Coordinates of C-alpha atoms in Angstrom, one line a residue:
M1492 CA 115.9 81.9 122.3
A1493 CA 116.7 85.5 121.6
A1494 CA 118.2 84.5 118.3
A1495 CA 115.0 82.7 117.3
F1496 CA 112.9 85.7 118.3
G1497 CA 115.2 88.0 116.3
L1498 CA 114.9 85.7 113.3
A1499 CA 111.1 85.5 113.6
A1500 CA 110.9 89.3 113.9
F1501 CA 113.1 89.8 110.9
A1502 CA 111.0 87.4 108.8
A1503 CA 107.8 89.0 109.8
G1504 CA 109.2 92.4 109.0
F1505 CA 110.4 91.2 105.6
L1506 CA 107.0 89.8 104.7
I1507 CA 105.2 92.9 105.7
A1508 CA 107.6 95.1 103.8
D1509 CA 107.5 92.9 100.8
R1510 CA 103.7 93.2 100.6
G1511 CA 104.0 97.0 100.4
D1512 CA 105.7 96.6 97.0
Q1513 CA 102.9 94.5 95.5
P1514 CA 100.0 96.1 93.7
G1515 CA 96.6 95.7 95.4
T1516 CA 93.9 93.5 93.9
F1517 CA 91.5 95.5 91.8
Q1518 CA 89.2 92.6 90.8
V1519 CA 89.1 88.8 90.5
I1520 CA 87.3 87.6 87.4
A1521 CA 85.9 84.0 87.1
M1522 CA 86.1 82.4 83.7
T1523 CA 84.2 79.2 82.6
G1524 CA 84.9 76.7 79.9
T1525 CA 82.8 76.8 76.7
A1526 CA 81.6 73.9 74.7
E1527 CA 85.2 73.7 73.3
A1528 CA 86.5 73.1 76.9
P1529 CA 83.6 72.2 79.2
G1530 CA 85.7 71.1 82.1
A1531 CA 88.0 74.2 82.1
S1532 CA 87.9 77.1 84.5
A1533 CA 90.1 80.1 85.3
S1534 CA 90.5 83.0 87.6
L1535 CA 92.0 86.2 86.3
T1536 CA 93.3 88.4 89.1
V1537 CA 93.5 92.1 88.0
F1538 CA 95.8 94.2 90.1
D1539 CA 95.7 98.0 90.5
V1540 CA 96.6 100.0 87.4
D1541 CA 100.1 101.5 87.4
A1542 CA 101.0 105.1 86.6
A1543 CA 101.5 104.2 82.9
G1544 CA 98.0 102.7 82.5
N1545 CA 99.1 99.0 82.7
W1546 CA 96.8 96.6 84.5
P1547 CA 99.0 93.7 85.7
M1548 CA 97.2 90.4 86.0
E1549 CA 97.7 86.8 87.0
L1550 CA 95.8 84.0 85.2
S1551 CA 95.2 80.7 87.0
V1552 CA 93.8 78.0 84.8
E1553 CA 92.5 74.5 85.6
G1554 CA 91.2 71.7 83.4
L1555 CA 92.2 73.1 80.1
A1556 CA 93.9 70.5 77.9
P1557 CA 97.0 71.4 75.9
S1558 CA 95.9 72.6 72.5
A1559 CA 95.8 69.7 69.9
S1560 CA 97.6 71.9 67.4
G1561 CA 100.4 72.7 69.9
R1562 CA 99.7 76.4 69.6
P1563 CA 99.5 78.5 72.8
Y1564 CA 96.4 80.0 74.2
E1565 CA 95.8 83.8 74.2
V1566 CA 93.9 86.1 76.6
W1567 CA 91.8 88.8 75.0
L1568 CA 89.5 91.6 76.0
V1569 CA 86.4 91.6 73.9
R1570 CA 84.1 94.4 72.7
D1571 CA 80.8 93.7 71.0
G1572 CA 81.6 90.0 70.8
R1573 CA 84.9 90.5 69.0
L1574 CA 88.6 90.1 70.0
A1575 CA 89.7 93.7 70.8
G1576 CA 92.6 93.8 73.2
F1577 CA 95.4 91.2 73.4
C1578 CA 96.7 90.6 77.0
G1579 CA 99.2 87.7 76.6
S1580 CA 99.6 84.1 75.6
F1581 CA 100.4 80.9 77.6
R1582 CA 100.6 77.2 77.5
V1583 CA 99.2 74.7 80.0
E1584 CA 100.9 71.9 81.8
P1585 CA 100.0 68.3 80.8
D1586 CA 97.6 68.3 83.7
G1587 CA 95.7 71.3 82.3
T1588 CA 96.9 73.9 84.7
A1589 CA 98.8 77.2 84.3
V1590 CA 99.6 80.2 86.5
V1591 CA 100.9 83.0 84.4
P1592 CA 101.4 86.8 84.5
M1593 CA 99.5 88.9 82.0
N1594 CA 99.0 92.6 81.3
A1595 CA 96.2 94.8 79.9
P1596 CA 97.5 98.2 78.8
Y1597 CA 94.0 99.4 78.0
K1598 CA 91.1 101.3 79.6
L1599 CA 89.2 98.3 80.9
K1600 CA 85.8 100.2 80.9
E1601 CA 86.0 100.2 77.1
F1602 CA 85.5 96.4 76.9
D1603 CA 82.7 94.0 77.6
G1604 CA 84.6 90.9 79.0
W1605 CA 87.5 88.5 78.6
V1606 CA 88.1 85.3 76.6
V1607 CA 90.8 82.7 76.1
V1608 CA 91.2 81.4 72.6
E1609 CA 93.7 79.1 70.9
E1610 CA 96.2 81.2 68.9
G1611 CA 95.0 81.8 65.4
T1612 CA 91.3 81.2 66.2
T1613 CA 88.5 83.4 67.5
A1614 CA 86.5 80.6 69.2
P1615 CA 86.7 81.0 73.0
V1616 CA 87.6 78.1 75.2
L1617 CA 87.1 80.2 78.3
T1618 CA 84.9 83.2 78.8
T1619 CA 83.6 85.6 81.5

């Protein structure tokens, strides 16, 4: 019994300590599919900025079919309706899902929103 209690206390302490190393959540941004991908949706979790100015993020996508061309998708910040800040690329699983880390090394207040496009195009498949 004492061993089980000790193990439980260690596990709880480990989990609490581990959380201290993780950045806090700054904002969660919902993305919806466009006419190009009407059933798609995504959630972009933006974590607190680090000392260097990087905004670590996690993108969680559902319902986005793999691109017909085989090219990856890209996450961009937009300004005045144009792609302006590249944040990373990803591929989805055959079931249309993906959970991937991203980064935005920019001043976010200088942008209007976020989009996901197929590599080599400017037509959004997901937008904020």
